[in-house]
Short mmCIF file of C-alpha atoms and ligand atoms in Angstrom, two decimals:
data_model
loop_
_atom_site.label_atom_id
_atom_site.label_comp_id
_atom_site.label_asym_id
_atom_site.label_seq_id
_atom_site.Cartn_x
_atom_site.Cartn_y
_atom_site.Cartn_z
CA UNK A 25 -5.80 60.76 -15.15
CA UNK A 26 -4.20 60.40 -11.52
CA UNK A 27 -2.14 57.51 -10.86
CA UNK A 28 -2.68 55.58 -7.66
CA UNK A 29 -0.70 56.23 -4.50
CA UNK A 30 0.96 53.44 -3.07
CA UNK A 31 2.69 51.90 0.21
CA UNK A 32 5.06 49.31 0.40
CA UNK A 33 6.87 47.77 3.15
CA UNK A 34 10.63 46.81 2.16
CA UNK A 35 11.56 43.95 4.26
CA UNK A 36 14.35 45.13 6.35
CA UNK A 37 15.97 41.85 6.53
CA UNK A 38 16.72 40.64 3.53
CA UNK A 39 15.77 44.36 1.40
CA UNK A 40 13.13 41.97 -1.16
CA UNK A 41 10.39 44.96 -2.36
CA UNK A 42 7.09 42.92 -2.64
CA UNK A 43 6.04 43.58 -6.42
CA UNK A 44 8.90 45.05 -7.45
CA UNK A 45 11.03 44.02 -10.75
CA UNK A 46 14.21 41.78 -9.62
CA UNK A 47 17.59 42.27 -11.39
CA UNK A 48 20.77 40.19 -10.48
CA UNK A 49 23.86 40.55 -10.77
CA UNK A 50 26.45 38.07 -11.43
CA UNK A 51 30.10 37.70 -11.22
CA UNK A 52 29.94 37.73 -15.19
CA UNK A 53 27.97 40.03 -15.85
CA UNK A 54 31.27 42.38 -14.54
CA UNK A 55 33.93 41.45 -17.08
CA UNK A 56 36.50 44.13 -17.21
CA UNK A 57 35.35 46.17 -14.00
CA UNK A 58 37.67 44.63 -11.52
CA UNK A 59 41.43 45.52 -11.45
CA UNK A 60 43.25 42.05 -10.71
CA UNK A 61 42.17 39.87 -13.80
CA UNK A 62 43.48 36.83 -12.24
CA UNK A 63 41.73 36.69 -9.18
CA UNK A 64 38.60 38.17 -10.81
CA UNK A 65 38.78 34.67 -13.55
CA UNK A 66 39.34 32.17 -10.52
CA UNK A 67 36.05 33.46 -8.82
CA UNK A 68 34.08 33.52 -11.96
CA UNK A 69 34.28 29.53 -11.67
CA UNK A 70 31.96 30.34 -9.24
CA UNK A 71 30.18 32.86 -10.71
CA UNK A 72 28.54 34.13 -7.57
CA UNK A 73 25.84 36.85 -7.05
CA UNK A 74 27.42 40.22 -6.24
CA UNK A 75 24.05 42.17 -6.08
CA UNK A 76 20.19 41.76 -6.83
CA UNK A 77 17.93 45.07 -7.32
CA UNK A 78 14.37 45.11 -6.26
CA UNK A 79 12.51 48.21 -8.36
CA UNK A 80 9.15 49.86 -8.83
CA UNK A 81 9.80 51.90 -11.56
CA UNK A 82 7.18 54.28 -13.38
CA UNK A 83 6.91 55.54 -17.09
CA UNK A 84 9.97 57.68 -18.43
CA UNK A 85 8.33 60.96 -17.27
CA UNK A 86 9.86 64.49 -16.00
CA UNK A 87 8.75 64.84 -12.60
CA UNK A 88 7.70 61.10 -11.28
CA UNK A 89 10.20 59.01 -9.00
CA UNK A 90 11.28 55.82 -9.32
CA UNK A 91 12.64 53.48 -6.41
CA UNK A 92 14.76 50.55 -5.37
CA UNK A 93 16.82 48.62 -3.21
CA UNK A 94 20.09 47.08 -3.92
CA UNK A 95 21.16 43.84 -2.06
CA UNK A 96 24.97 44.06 -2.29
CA UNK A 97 26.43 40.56 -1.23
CA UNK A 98 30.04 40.73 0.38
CA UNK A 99 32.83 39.66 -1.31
CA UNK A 100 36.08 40.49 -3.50
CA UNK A 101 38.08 39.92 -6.43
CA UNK A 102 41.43 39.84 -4.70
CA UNK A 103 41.70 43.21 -2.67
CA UNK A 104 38.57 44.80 -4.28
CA UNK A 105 35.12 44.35 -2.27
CA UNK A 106 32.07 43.79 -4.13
CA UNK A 107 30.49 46.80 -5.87
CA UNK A 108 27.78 47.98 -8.55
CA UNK A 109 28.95 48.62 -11.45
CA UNK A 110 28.08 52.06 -11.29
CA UNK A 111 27.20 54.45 -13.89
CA UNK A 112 25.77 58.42 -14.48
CA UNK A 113 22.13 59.03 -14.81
CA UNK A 114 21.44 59.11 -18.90
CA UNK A 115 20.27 62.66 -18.18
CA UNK A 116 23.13 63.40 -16.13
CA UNK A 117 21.58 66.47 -14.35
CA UNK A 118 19.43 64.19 -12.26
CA UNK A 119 20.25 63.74 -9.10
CA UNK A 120 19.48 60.83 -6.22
CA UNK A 121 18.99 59.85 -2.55
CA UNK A 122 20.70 56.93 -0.76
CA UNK A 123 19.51 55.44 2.44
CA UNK A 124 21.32 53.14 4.25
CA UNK A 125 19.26 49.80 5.51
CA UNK A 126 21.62 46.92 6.82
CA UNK A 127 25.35 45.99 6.87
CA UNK A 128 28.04 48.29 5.90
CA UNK A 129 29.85 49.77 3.22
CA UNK A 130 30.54 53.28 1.44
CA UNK A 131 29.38 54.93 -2.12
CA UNK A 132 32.43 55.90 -4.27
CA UNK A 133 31.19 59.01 -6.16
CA UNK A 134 32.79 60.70 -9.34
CA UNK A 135 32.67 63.90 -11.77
CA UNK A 136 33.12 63.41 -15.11
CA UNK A 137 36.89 64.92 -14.90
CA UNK A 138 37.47 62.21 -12.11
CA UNK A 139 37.31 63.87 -8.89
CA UNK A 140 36.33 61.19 -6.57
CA UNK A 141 34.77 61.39 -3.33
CA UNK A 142 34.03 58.59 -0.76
CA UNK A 143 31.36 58.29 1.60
CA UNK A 144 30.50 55.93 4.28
CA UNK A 145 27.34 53.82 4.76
CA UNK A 146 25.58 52.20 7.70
CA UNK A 147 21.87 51.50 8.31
CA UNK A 148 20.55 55.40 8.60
CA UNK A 149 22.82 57.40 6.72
CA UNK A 150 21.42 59.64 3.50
CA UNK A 151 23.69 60.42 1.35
CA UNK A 152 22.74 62.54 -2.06
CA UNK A 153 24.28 62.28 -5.19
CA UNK A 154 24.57 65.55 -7.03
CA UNK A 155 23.46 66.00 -10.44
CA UNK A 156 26.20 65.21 -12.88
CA UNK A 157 28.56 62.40 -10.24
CA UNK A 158 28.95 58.77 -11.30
CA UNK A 159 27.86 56.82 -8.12
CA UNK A 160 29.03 53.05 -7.19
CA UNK A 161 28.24 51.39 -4.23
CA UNK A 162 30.99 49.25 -2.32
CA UNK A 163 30.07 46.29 0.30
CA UNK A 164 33.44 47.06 3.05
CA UNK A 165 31.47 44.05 5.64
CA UNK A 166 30.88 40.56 5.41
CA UNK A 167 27.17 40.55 5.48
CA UNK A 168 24.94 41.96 2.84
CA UNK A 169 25.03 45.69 2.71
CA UNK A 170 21.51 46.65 1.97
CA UNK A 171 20.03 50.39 0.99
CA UNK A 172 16.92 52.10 -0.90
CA UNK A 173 17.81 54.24 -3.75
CA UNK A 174 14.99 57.07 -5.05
CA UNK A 175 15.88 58.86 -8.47
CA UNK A 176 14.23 60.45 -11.30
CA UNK A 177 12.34 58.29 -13.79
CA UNK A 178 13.95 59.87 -16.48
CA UNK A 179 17.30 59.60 -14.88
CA UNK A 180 18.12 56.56 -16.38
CA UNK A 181 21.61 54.57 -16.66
CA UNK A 182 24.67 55.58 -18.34
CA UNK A 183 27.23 52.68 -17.83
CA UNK A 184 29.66 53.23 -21.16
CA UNK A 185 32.14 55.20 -19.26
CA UNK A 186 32.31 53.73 -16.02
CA UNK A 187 32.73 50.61 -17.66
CA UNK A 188 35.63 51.69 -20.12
CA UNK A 189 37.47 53.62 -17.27
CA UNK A 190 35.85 52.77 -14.27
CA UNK A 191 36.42 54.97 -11.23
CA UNK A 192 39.66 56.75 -10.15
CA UNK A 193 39.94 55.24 -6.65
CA UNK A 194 39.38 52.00 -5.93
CA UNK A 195 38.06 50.48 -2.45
CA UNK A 196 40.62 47.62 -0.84
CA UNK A 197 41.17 45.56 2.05
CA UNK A 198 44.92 45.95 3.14
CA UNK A 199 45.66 44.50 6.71
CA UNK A 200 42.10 43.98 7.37
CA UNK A 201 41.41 47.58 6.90
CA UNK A 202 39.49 49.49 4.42
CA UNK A 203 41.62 51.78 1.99
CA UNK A 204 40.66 53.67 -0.68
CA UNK A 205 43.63 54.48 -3.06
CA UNK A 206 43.99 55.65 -6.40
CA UNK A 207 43.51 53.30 -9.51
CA UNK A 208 46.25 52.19 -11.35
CA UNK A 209 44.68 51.82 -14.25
CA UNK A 210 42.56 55.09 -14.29
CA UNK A 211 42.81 56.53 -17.47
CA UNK A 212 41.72 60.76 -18.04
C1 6PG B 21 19.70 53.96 -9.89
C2 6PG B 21 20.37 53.72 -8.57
C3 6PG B 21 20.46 52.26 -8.07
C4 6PG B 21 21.46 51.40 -8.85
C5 6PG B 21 21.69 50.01 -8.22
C6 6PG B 21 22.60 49.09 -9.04
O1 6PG B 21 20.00 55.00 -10.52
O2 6PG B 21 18.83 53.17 -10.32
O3 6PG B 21 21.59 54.37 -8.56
O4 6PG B 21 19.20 51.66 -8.06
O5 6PG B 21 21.03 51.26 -10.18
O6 6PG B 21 22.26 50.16 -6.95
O7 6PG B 21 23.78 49.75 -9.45
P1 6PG B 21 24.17 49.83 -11.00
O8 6PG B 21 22.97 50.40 -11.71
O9 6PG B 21 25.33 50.77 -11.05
O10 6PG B 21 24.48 48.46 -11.47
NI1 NI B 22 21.68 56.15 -10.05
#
C-alpha cells in the first residue's frame, strides 16, 4: 500500500514541527561529554536544556526519509558552547543533509580515524554529511541556533564512541572569539 504524502510547516521562529515526536535534552543527560568537569558540575545545579528535537520519523525501512529539527539553546560549560552529543548513523554508510534555520553556529564533523572538519552555520547554509563522519552540532551565538536535519530511516544513532572519546577538536570561546582547537583529551 502507498503511504500518504505530507506537508508541514516548521515554524521558523522557534523550529517546533507540529506533530512531530519531542526529545530534550538536558544538562544531565551529557555526563562525561564536556572537557572541564568542574564547570560542567556547577551548571548541572541548574540542569538547563541544551537542545530539544522535533521528529517525524517513519518505519526502519531502506529507502524512506526521516526528518527533524534541532533547537540548540546557547550556552557553555566553561569555554565549550553547547552541542549535540553527536554520534554516527548505526548503518554508518548513510549519509545526511543539514539546513540552517535561525541563529548561528557550526557542525564539527569526524571519520572514524579522527580527522575532523568544521563547518559553519547560518540560516541558509546546506551542509552534507558524508556517509561514514560522526556529526555534532555546536551553538557559537547567544540565541538558539535552529536547523532541519533529513537522513535515512535506517540510519539510525550510534552514540558509544562519540561518547567514550568524543571528538578530536573541540569548539571554544577565547577572547570572545570562536576557536576550534584540538582536544586534550582525544584519545586514538
Ligand atoms: C539525526 C540527525 C539529527 C540529530 C539531532 C540531535 O541523525 O537524527 O543527525 O536529528 O539527531 O540534531 O543530535 P544527537 O542525535 O547527536 O543528540
Ligand atoms: Ni545524524
Amino acid at each position: 500500500e502507498y503511504k500518504n504524502p505530507l506537508g508541514v510547516d516548521i515554524d521558523l521562529e522557534t523550529g517546533v514541527i507540529p506533530g512531530a515526536k519531542k526529545l530534550v535534552r538536558r544538562l544531565g543527560d551529557l555526563k562525561g561529554y564536556f572537557v572541564d568537569e568542574k564547570a560542567y558540575e556547577e551548571l548541572l545545579k541548574e540542569n538547563p536544556v541544551v537542545y530539544e528535537v522535533y521528529a517525524i520519523e517513519q518505519e526502519e525501512k531502506d529507502g524512506d526519509l526521516n526528518f527533524a529539527t534541532t533547537v540548540l539553546y546557547p550556552g557553555k560549560v566553561g569555554k565549550e558552547f553547547f552541542f549535540t552529543k553527536g554520534h554516527y548513523h548505526s548503518k554508518a554508510d548513510r549519509a545526511e543533509i543539514y539546513y540552517g534555520i535561525k541563529g548561528k553556529g557550526g557542525m564539527l564533523l569526524q571519520t572514524p580515524e579522527g580527522k575532523a572538519e568544521w563547518i559553519e552555520m547560518r540560516p541558509g547554509t546546506v551542509v552534507y554529511v558524508p556517509p561514514y563522519w560522526a556529526h555534532r552540532t555546536v551553538n557559537t551565538g547567544d540565541e538558539p541556533f535552529i536547523f532541519l536535519a533529513i537522513y535515512p530511516a535506517d540510519a539510525g544513532h550510534d552514540y558509544g564512541s562519540i561518547k567514550e572519546k568524543g571528538f578530536s577538536k573541540l569548539v571554544i570561546e577565547e577572547n570572545g572569539e570562536v576557536r576550534v582547537v584540538d582536544n586534550p583529551k582525544w584519545k586514538e
